[in-house]
């Protein structure tokens, strides 16, 4: 599964721009100059400095939820989910109907693999702003983490409808469908990604893996070869290609010729067998009986010797 970290970071950057958006009335509040510097550091990808400036803004004005939110997004960029979650929780405390704070905590929970909390917060964000495509995407991430594949497919479908240009919606829906063994649907999403970006090696490899699961080895070979032309040093893809080539060769190999098995010649029994011995004994007994009958009527010879 692709890590969600890139998507989480990208969303953090997008939401940061929205957060700056403190109302005109609030712009004269304490901490605004530090807040503005924090945003500038974030945009320059200097996240530690951004955290420091947002901290100064919070110190000057602890009642402004946007200060906590933006520091939370900076923490997410630094992959510090625990600190980010704490800031978003404070922002929710100050502004319980701000969907951005719930989405921020969703991202922090995803980083911590706390999928139950992420699911709850994404659902709350959707309740507050049903048209937010990112909220459906992040809830889909949480559902994947919980192996709720059917629900993930539904949420990524909604996210795709609301934002058809986000490639991760197609990729994650394809992953969920693969786990449901809906291989045709997964292939369709990977194909969409490849059509949008023919140099997307990950989509090629994943479509190849899906074709492998479908035992459509010829198509898998074509996808792996296309991916290796774009990224020839990808050892994992080389191994995948070798596997499907071997599977294809084994399937296409001619069947071995059938050779007739010779019928074994039965061995001739020897003369000395239980049957033959029984017959011989019977013959001897018959001969003895006949001999006895023949000699029974003859006079016994006498001898001149006196016994």
mmCIF file of C-alpha atoms in Angstrom, residues 30-302:
data_model
loop_
_atom_site.group_PDB
_atom_site.id
_atom_site.type_symbol
_atom_site.label_atom_id
_atom_site.label_comp_id
_atom_site.label_asym_id
_atom_site.label_seq_id
_atom_site.Cartn_x
_atom_site.Cartn_y
_atom_site.Cartn_z
ATOM 1 C CA UNK A 30 -1.862 40.371 18.605
ATOM 2 C CA UNK A 31 0.325 37.732 17.044
ATOM 3 C CA UNK A 32 -0.600 38.444 13.416
ATOM 4 C CA UNK A 33 2.909 39.454 12.329
ATOM 5 C CA UNK A 34 4.363 36.239 13.777
ATOM 6 C CA UNK A 35 1.535 34.300 12.194
ATOM 7 C CA UNK A 36 2.321 35.812 8.781
ATOM 8 C CA UNK A 37 6.020 34.960 9.188
ATOM 9 C CA UNK A 38 5.065 31.414 10.113
ATOM 10 C CA UNK A 39 3.100 31.053 6.889
ATOM 11 C CA UNK A 40 6.054 32.383 4.894
ATOM 12 C CA UNK A 41 8.417 29.886 6.503
ATOM 13 C CA UNK A 42 5.961 27.089 5.799
ATOM 14 C CA UNK A 43 5.686 27.996 2.132
ATOM 15 C CA UNK A 44 9.504 28.011 1.984
ATOM 16 C CA UNK A 45 9.432 24.489 3.532
ATOM 17 C CA UNK A 46 11.257 25.731 6.601
ATOM 18 C CA UNK A 47 8.956 23.936 8.972
ATOM 19 C CA UNK A 48 10.893 24.214 12.203
ATOM 20 C CA UNK A 49 11.023 28.007 11.775
ATOM 21 C CA UNK A 50 7.324 27.981 10.945
ATOM 22 C CA UNK A 51 6.570 26.134 14.190
ATOM 23 C CA UNK A 52 8.624 28.680 16.124
ATOM 24 C CA UNK A 53 6.790 31.643 14.619
ATOM 25 C CA UNK A 54 3.370 30.104 15.167
ATOM 26 C CA UNK A 55 4.368 29.446 18.775
ATOM 27 C CA UNK A 56 5.148 33.137 19.171
ATOM 28 C CA UNK A 57 1.782 34.009 17.673
ATOM 29 C CA UNK A 58 0.047 31.686 20.144
ATOM 30 C CA UNK A 59 2.007 33.190 23.013
ATOM 31 C CA UNK A 60 0.794 36.642 21.952
ATOM 32 C CA UNK A 61 -2.790 35.487 21.391
ATOM 33 C CA UNK A 62 -3.911 32.117 22.692
ATOM 34 C CA UNK A 63 -7.517 32.544 21.580
ATOM 35 C CA UNK A 64 -6.995 32.440 17.808
ATOM 36 C CA UNK A 65 -7.727 28.903 16.456
ATOM 37 C CA UNK A 66 -5.944 29.573 13.149
ATOM 38 C CA UNK A 67 -2.641 29.923 15.006
ATOM 39 C CA UNK A 68 -2.996 26.432 16.463
ATOM 40 C CA UNK A 69 -4.220 24.994 13.180
ATOM 41 C CA UNK A 70 -1.287 26.288 11.171
ATOM 42 C CA UNK A 71 1.226 25.143 13.736
ATOM 43 C CA UNK A 72 -0.527 21.780 13.605
ATOM 44 C CA UNK A 73 -0.035 21.632 9.823
ATOM 45 C CA UNK A 74 3.636 22.526 10.277
ATOM 46 C CA UNK A 75 3.943 19.658 12.754
ATOM 47 C CA UNK A 76 2.340 17.340 10.190
ATOM 48 C CA UNK A 77 4.924 18.441 7.617
ATOM 49 C CA UNK A 78 7.551 17.413 10.191
ATOM 50 C CA UNK A 79 5.662 14.111 10.708
ATOM 51 C CA UNK A 80 5.007 14.946 14.350
ATOM 52 C CA UNK A 81 1.516 13.569 14.635
ATOM 53 C CA UNK A 82 1.200 13.774 18.417
ATOM 54 C CA UNK A 83 2.055 17.479 18.571
ATOM 55 C CA UNK A 84 -0.152 18.183 15.577
ATOM 56 C CA UNK A 85 -3.112 16.381 17.131
ATOM 57 C CA UNK A 86 -2.775 18.451 20.312
ATOM 58 C CA UNK A 87 -2.862 21.723 18.350
ATOM 59 C CA UNK A 88 -5.878 20.671 16.322
ATOM 60 C CA UNK A 89 -7.685 19.581 19.479
ATOM 61 C CA UNK A 90 -7.101 23.052 20.929
ATOM 62 C CA UNK A 91 -8.388 24.620 17.711
ATOM 63 C CA UNK A 92 -11.517 22.443 17.909
ATOM 64 C CA UNK A 93 -12.015 23.575 21.487
ATOM 65 C CA UNK A 94 -11.886 27.217 20.339
ATOM 66 C CA UNK A 95 -13.883 26.702 17.111
ATOM 67 C CA UNK A 96 -15.938 23.482 17.292
ATOM 68 C CA UNK A 97 -17.564 24.107 13.884
ATOM 69 C CA UNK A 98 -14.351 24.658 11.941
ATOM 70 C CA UNK A 99 -14.054 21.660 9.603
ATOM 71 C CA UNK A 100 -10.393 22.486 8.936
ATOM 72 C CA UNK A 101 -9.463 21.655 12.507
ATOM 73 C CA UNK A 102 -11.187 18.260 12.228
ATOM 74 C CA UNK A 103 -9.420 17.555 8.944
ATOM 75 C CA UNK A 104 -6.127 18.575 10.500
ATOM 76 C CA UNK A 105 -6.641 16.161 13.378
ATOM 77 C CA UNK A 106 -7.664 13.518 10.857
ATOM 78 C CA UNK A 107 -4.271 13.893 9.204
ATOM 79 C CA UNK A 108 -2.459 13.757 12.532
ATOM 80 C CA UNK A 109 -4.351 10.582 13.446
ATOM 81 C CA UNK A 110 -3.494 8.989 10.098
ATOM 82 C CA UNK A 111 0.176 9.674 10.748
ATOM 83 C CA UNK A 112 -0.199 7.904 14.103
ATOM 84 C CA UNK A 113 -2.204 5.077 12.490
ATOM 85 C CA UNK A 114 -5.079 5.896 14.810
ATOM 86 C CA UNK A 115 -7.635 5.038 12.152
ATOM 87 C CA UNK A 116 -10.657 5.065 14.438
ATOM 88 C CA UNK A 117 -10.043 8.674 15.480
ATOM 89 C CA UNK A 118 -9.255 9.637 11.885
ATOM 90 C CA UNK A 119 -12.548 8.102 10.748
ATOM 91 C CA UNK A 120 -14.528 9.987 13.380
ATOM 92 C CA UNK A 121 -12.899 13.346 12.607
ATOM 93 C CA UNK A 122 -13.229 12.973 8.838
ATOM 94 C CA UNK A 123 -16.910 12.126 9.287
ATOM 95 C CA UNK A 124 -17.359 15.256 11.401
ATOM 96 C CA UNK A 125 -15.642 17.357 8.741
ATOM 97 C CA UNK A 126 -18.016 15.902 6.118
ATOM 98 C CA UNK A 127 -20.977 16.709 8.362
ATOM 99 C CA UNK A 128 -19.797 20.323 8.616
ATOM 100 C CA UNK A 129 -18.891 20.677 4.932
ATOM 101 C CA UNK A 130 -20.336 17.895 2.736
ATOM 102 C CA UNK A 131 -18.752 19.194 -0.478
ATOM 103 C CA UNK A 132 -15.154 18.880 0.733
ATOM 104 C CA UNK A 133 -13.529 16.244 -1.496
ATOM 105 C CA UNK A 134 -10.467 15.976 0.768
ATOM 106 C CA UNK A 135 -12.626 14.962 3.717
ATOM 107 C CA UNK A 136 -13.962 11.965 1.756
ATOM 108 C CA UNK A 137 -10.446 11.066 0.644
ATOM 109 C CA UNK A 138 -9.087 11.127 4.194
ATOM 110 C CA UNK A 139 -12.029 9.096 5.457
ATOM 111 C CA UNK A 140 -11.209 6.628 2.697
ATOM 112 C CA UNK A 141 -7.624 6.457 4.001
ATOM 113 C CA UNK A 142 -8.949 5.671 7.466
ATOM 114 C CA UNK A 143 -11.279 2.991 6.086
ATOM 115 C CA UNK A 144 -8.393 1.366 4.251
ATOM 116 C CA UNK A 145 -6.462 1.358 7.523
ATOM 117 C CA UNK A 146 -9.431 -0.437 9.096
ATOM 118 C CA UNK A 147 -9.774 -2.832 6.099
ATOM 119 C CA UNK A 148 -13.272 -1.474 5.416
ATOM 120 C CA UNK A 149 -12.791 -1.920 1.691
ATOM 121 C CA UNK A 150 -16.411 -1.435 0.556
ATOM 122 C CA UNK A 151 -16.745 1.838 2.456
ATOM 123 C CA UNK A 152 -13.404 3.026 1.135
ATOM 124 C CA UNK A 153 -14.527 2.407 -2.453
ATOM 125 C CA UNK A 154 -17.671 4.462 -1.792
ATOM 126 C CA UNK A 155 -15.762 7.382 -0.270
ATOM 127 C CA UNK A 156 -13.080 7.465 -2.959
ATOM 128 C CA UNK A 157 -15.822 7.380 -5.578
ATOM 129 C CA UNK A 158 -17.411 10.448 -3.977
ATOM 130 C CA UNK A 159 -14.014 12.138 -3.727
ATOM 131 C CA UNK A 160 -13.379 11.414 -7.406
ATOM 132 C CA UNK A 161 -16.732 12.888 -8.386
ATOM 133 C CA UNK A 162 -15.991 16.057 -6.421
ATOM 134 C CA UNK A 163 -12.369 16.294 -7.558
ATOM 135 C CA UNK A 164 -11.674 14.195 -10.680
ATOM 136 C CA UNK A 165 -8.156 15.617 -10.990
ATOM 137 C CA UNK A 166 -6.778 14.079 -7.783
ATOM 138 C CA UNK A 167 -4.859 10.935 -8.837
ATOM 139 C CA UNK A 168 -4.822 9.479 -5.326
ATOM 140 C CA UNK A 169 -8.571 9.053 -5.382
ATOM 141 C CA UNK A 170 -8.235 6.633 -8.309
ATOM 142 C CA UNK A 171 -5.166 4.904 -6.900
ATOM 143 C CA UNK A 172 -6.659 4.242 -3.454
ATOM 144 C CA UNK A 173 -9.999 3.160 -4.911
ATOM 145 C CA UNK A 174 -8.095 0.708 -7.095
ATOM 146 C CA UNK A 175 -6.282 -0.628 -4.025
ATOM 147 C CA UNK A 176 -9.552 -1.116 -2.164
ATOM 148 C CA UNK A 177 -11.053 -2.911 -5.171
ATOM 149 C CA UNK A 178 -8.018 -5.173 -5.428
ATOM 150 C CA UNK A 179 -8.589 -6.254 -1.846
ATOM 151 C CA UNK A 180 -12.213 -6.961 -2.746
ATOM 152 C CA UNK A 181 -10.952 -8.939 -5.780
ATOM 153 C CA UNK A 182 -12.819 -6.510 -8.033
ATOM 154 C CA UNK A 183 -9.911 -6.666 -10.439
ATOM 155 C CA UNK A 184 -11.675 -5.210 -13.469
ATOM 156 C CA UNK A 185 -12.598 -2.088 -11.501
ATOM 157 C CA UNK A 186 -9.017 -1.755 -10.252
ATOM 158 C CA UNK A 187 -7.645 -2.077 -13.793
ATOM 159 C CA UNK A 188 -10.054 0.638 -14.956
ATOM 160 C CA UNK A 189 -8.742 3.084 -12.327
ATOM 161 C CA UNK A 190 -5.091 2.330 -13.070
ATOM 162 C CA UNK A 191 -5.824 2.757 -16.771
ATOM 163 C CA UNK A 192 -7.341 6.172 -16.066
ATOM 164 C CA UNK A 193 -4.179 7.173 -14.205
ATOM 165 C CA UNK A 194 -1.972 5.967 -17.055
ATOM 166 C CA UNK A 195 -4.061 7.815 -19.621
ATOM 167 C CA UNK A 196 -3.761 10.996 -17.555
ATOM 168 C CA UNK A 197 -0.019 10.464 -17.066
ATOM 169 C CA UNK A 198 1.667 7.897 -19.354
ATOM 170 C CA UNK A 199 4.910 8.170 -17.351
ATOM 171 C CA UNK A 200 3.245 7.066 -14.101
ATOM 172 C CA UNK A 201 5.427 4.037 -13.370
ATOM 173 C CA UNK A 202 3.596 3.215 -10.135
ATOM 174 C CA UNK A 203 0.272 2.951 -11.951
ATOM 175 C CA UNK A 204 1.882 0.706 -14.580
ATOM 176 C CA UNK A 205 3.386 -1.577 -11.939
ATOM 177 C CA UNK A 206 0.160 -1.762 -9.966
ATOM 178 C CA UNK A 207 -1.879 -2.520 -13.056
ATOM 179 C CA UNK A 208 0.666 -5.208 -13.886
ATOM 180 C CA UNK A 209 0.241 -6.675 -10.405
ATOM 181 C CA UNK A 210 -3.526 -6.665 -10.888
ATOM 182 C CA UNK A 211 -3.203 -8.457 -14.220
ATOM 183 C CA UNK A 212 -0.960 -10.998 -12.468
ATOM 184 C CA UNK A 213 -3.723 -11.663 -9.922
ATOM 185 C CA UNK A 214 -6.064 -12.205 -12.885
ATOM 186 C CA UNK A 215 -3.468 -14.586 -14.450
ATOM 187 C CA UNK A 216 -3.418 -12.338 -17.529
ATOM 188 C CA UNK A 217 0.336 -12.699 -17.737
ATOM 189 C CA UNK A 218 0.827 -11.246 -21.221
ATOM 190 C CA UNK A 219 -0.699 -7.926 -20.136
ATOM 191 C CA UNK A 220 1.298 -7.972 -16.904
ATOM 192 C CA UNK A 221 4.532 -8.471 -18.867
ATOM 193 C CA UNK A 222 3.686 -5.509 -21.110
ATOM 194 C CA UNK A 223 3.036 -3.222 -18.117
ATOM 195 C CA UNK A 224 6.207 -4.233 -16.285
ATOM 196 C CA UNK A 225 8.287 -3.767 -19.412
ATOM 197 C CA UNK A 226 6.759 -0.318 -19.979
ATOM 198 C CA UNK A 227 7.529 0.627 -16.364
ATOM 199 C CA UNK A 228 11.134 -0.556 -16.679
ATOM 200 C CA UNK A 229 11.659 1.570 -19.775
ATOM 201 C CA UNK A 230 10.783 4.568 -17.633
ATOM 202 C CA UNK A 231 12.611 3.350 -14.522
ATOM 203 C CA UNK A 232 15.111 0.640 -15.484
ATOM 204 C CA UNK A 233 16.767 0.388 -12.064
ATOM 205 C CA UNK A 234 13.615 -0.665 -10.209
ATOM 206 C CA UNK A 235 14.717 -4.061 -8.896
ATOM 207 C CA UNK A 236 11.276 -4.876 -7.498
ATOM 208 C CA UNK A 237 9.712 -4.460 -10.933
ATOM 209 C CA UNK A 238 12.481 -6.589 -12.472
ATOM 210 C CA UNK A 239 11.588 -9.389 -10.069
ATOM 211 C CA UNK A 240 7.894 -9.032 -10.833
ATOM 212 C CA UNK A 241 8.617 -9.241 -14.548
ATOM 213 C CA UNK A 242 10.751 -12.363 -14.107
ATOM 214 C CA UNK A 243 7.984 -14.008 -12.097
ATOM 215 C CA UNK A 244 5.243 -13.438 -14.688
ATOM 216 C CA UNK A 245 7.563 -14.418 -17.543
ATOM 217 C CA UNK A 246 8.250 -17.722 -15.777
ATOM 218 C CA UNK A 247 4.541 -18.233 -15.110
ATOM 219 C CA UNK A 248 3.725 -17.483 -18.743
ATOM 220 C CA UNK A 249 6.442 -19.860 -19.996
ATOM 221 C CA UNK A 250 5.181 -22.628 -17.720
ATOM 222 C CA UNK A 251 1.623 -22.177 -18.950
ATOM 223 C CA UNK A 252 2.643 -22.146 -22.613
ATOM 224 C CA UNK A 253 5.067 -25.064 -22.380
ATOM 225 C CA UNK A 254 4.020 -28.113 -24.498
ATOM 226 C CA UNK A 255 2.666 -31.044 -22.595
ATOM 227 C CA UNK A 256 5.169 -33.936 -22.231
ATOM 228 C CA UNK A 257 4.526 -36.888 -24.639
ATOM 229 C CA UNK A 258 2.426 -39.692 -23.275
ATOM 230 C CA UNK A 259 4.348 -43.012 -23.333
ATOM 231 C CA UNK A 260 2.486 -46.317 -23.187
ATOM 232 C CA UNK A 261 3.177 -48.300 -20.068
ATOM 233 C CA UNK A 262 4.182 -51.893 -21.016
ATOM 234 C CA UNK A 263 1.998 -54.631 -19.628
ATOM 235 C CA UNK A 264 4.097 -56.681 -17.234
ATOM 236 C CA UNK A 265 4.547 -60.354 -18.219
ATOM 237 C CA UNK A 266 3.312 -62.595 -15.455
ATOM 238 C CA UNK A 267 6.045 -64.808 -14.001
ATOM 239 C CA UNK A 268 5.685 -68.532 -14.486
ATOM 240 C CA UNK A 269 5.219 -70.212 -11.159
ATOM 241 C CA UNK A 270 7.978 -72.697 -10.082
ATOM 242 C CA UNK A 271 7.389 -76.446 -9.812
ATOM 243 C CA UNK A 272 7.534 -76.460 -6.080
ATOM 244 C CA UNK A 273 4.322 -74.823 -5.072
ATOM 245 C CA UNK A 274 1.840 -75.708 -2.363
ATOM 246 C CA UNK A 275 -0.560 -76.944 -5.017
ATOM 247 C CA UNK A 276 1.979 -79.206 -6.677
ATOM 248 C CA UNK A 277 3.122 -80.591 -3.327
ATOM 249 C CA UNK A 278 -0.483 -81.393 -2.431
ATOM 250 C CA UNK A 279 -1.002 -83.152 -5.784
ATOM 251 C CA UNK A 280 2.171 -85.214 -5.317
ATOM 252 C CA UNK A 281 1.128 -86.363 -1.864
ATOM 253 C CA UNK A 282 -2.297 -87.327 -3.169
ATOM 254 C CA UNK A 283 -0.738 -89.368 -6.000
ATOM 255 C CA UNK A 284 1.521 -91.230 -3.540
ATOM 256 C CA UNK A 285 -1.421 -92.046 -1.334
ATOM 257 C CA UNK A 286 -3.384 -93.374 -4.328
ATOM 258 C CA UNK A 287 -0.418 -95.507 -5.441
ATOM 259 C CA UNK A 288 -0.080 -96.957 -1.929
ATOM 260 C CA UNK A 289 -3.771 -97.816 -1.812
ATOM 261 C CA UNK A 290 -3.639 -99.505 -5.214
ATOM 262 C CA UNK A 291 -0.564 -101.442 -4.204
ATOM 263 C CA UNK A 292 -2.275 -102.615 -1.055
ATOM 264 C CA UNK A 293 -5.288 -103.786 -3.008
ATOM 265 C CA UNK A 294 -3.122 -105.687 -5.469
ATOM 266 C CA UNK A 295 -1.188 -107.587 -2.842
ATOM 267 C CA UNK A 296 -4.110 -108.357 -0.541
ATOM 268 C CA UNK A 297 -5.092 -111.711 -2.324
ATOM 269 C CA UNK A 298 -1.603 -113.336 -2.634
ATOM 270 C CA UNK A 299 -0.351 -116.148 -0.263
ATOM 271 C CA UNK A 300 2.404 -115.169 1.938
ATOM 272 C CA UNK A 301 5.667 -116.779 0.900
ATOM 273 C CA UNK A 302 7.082 -119.397 3.372
#
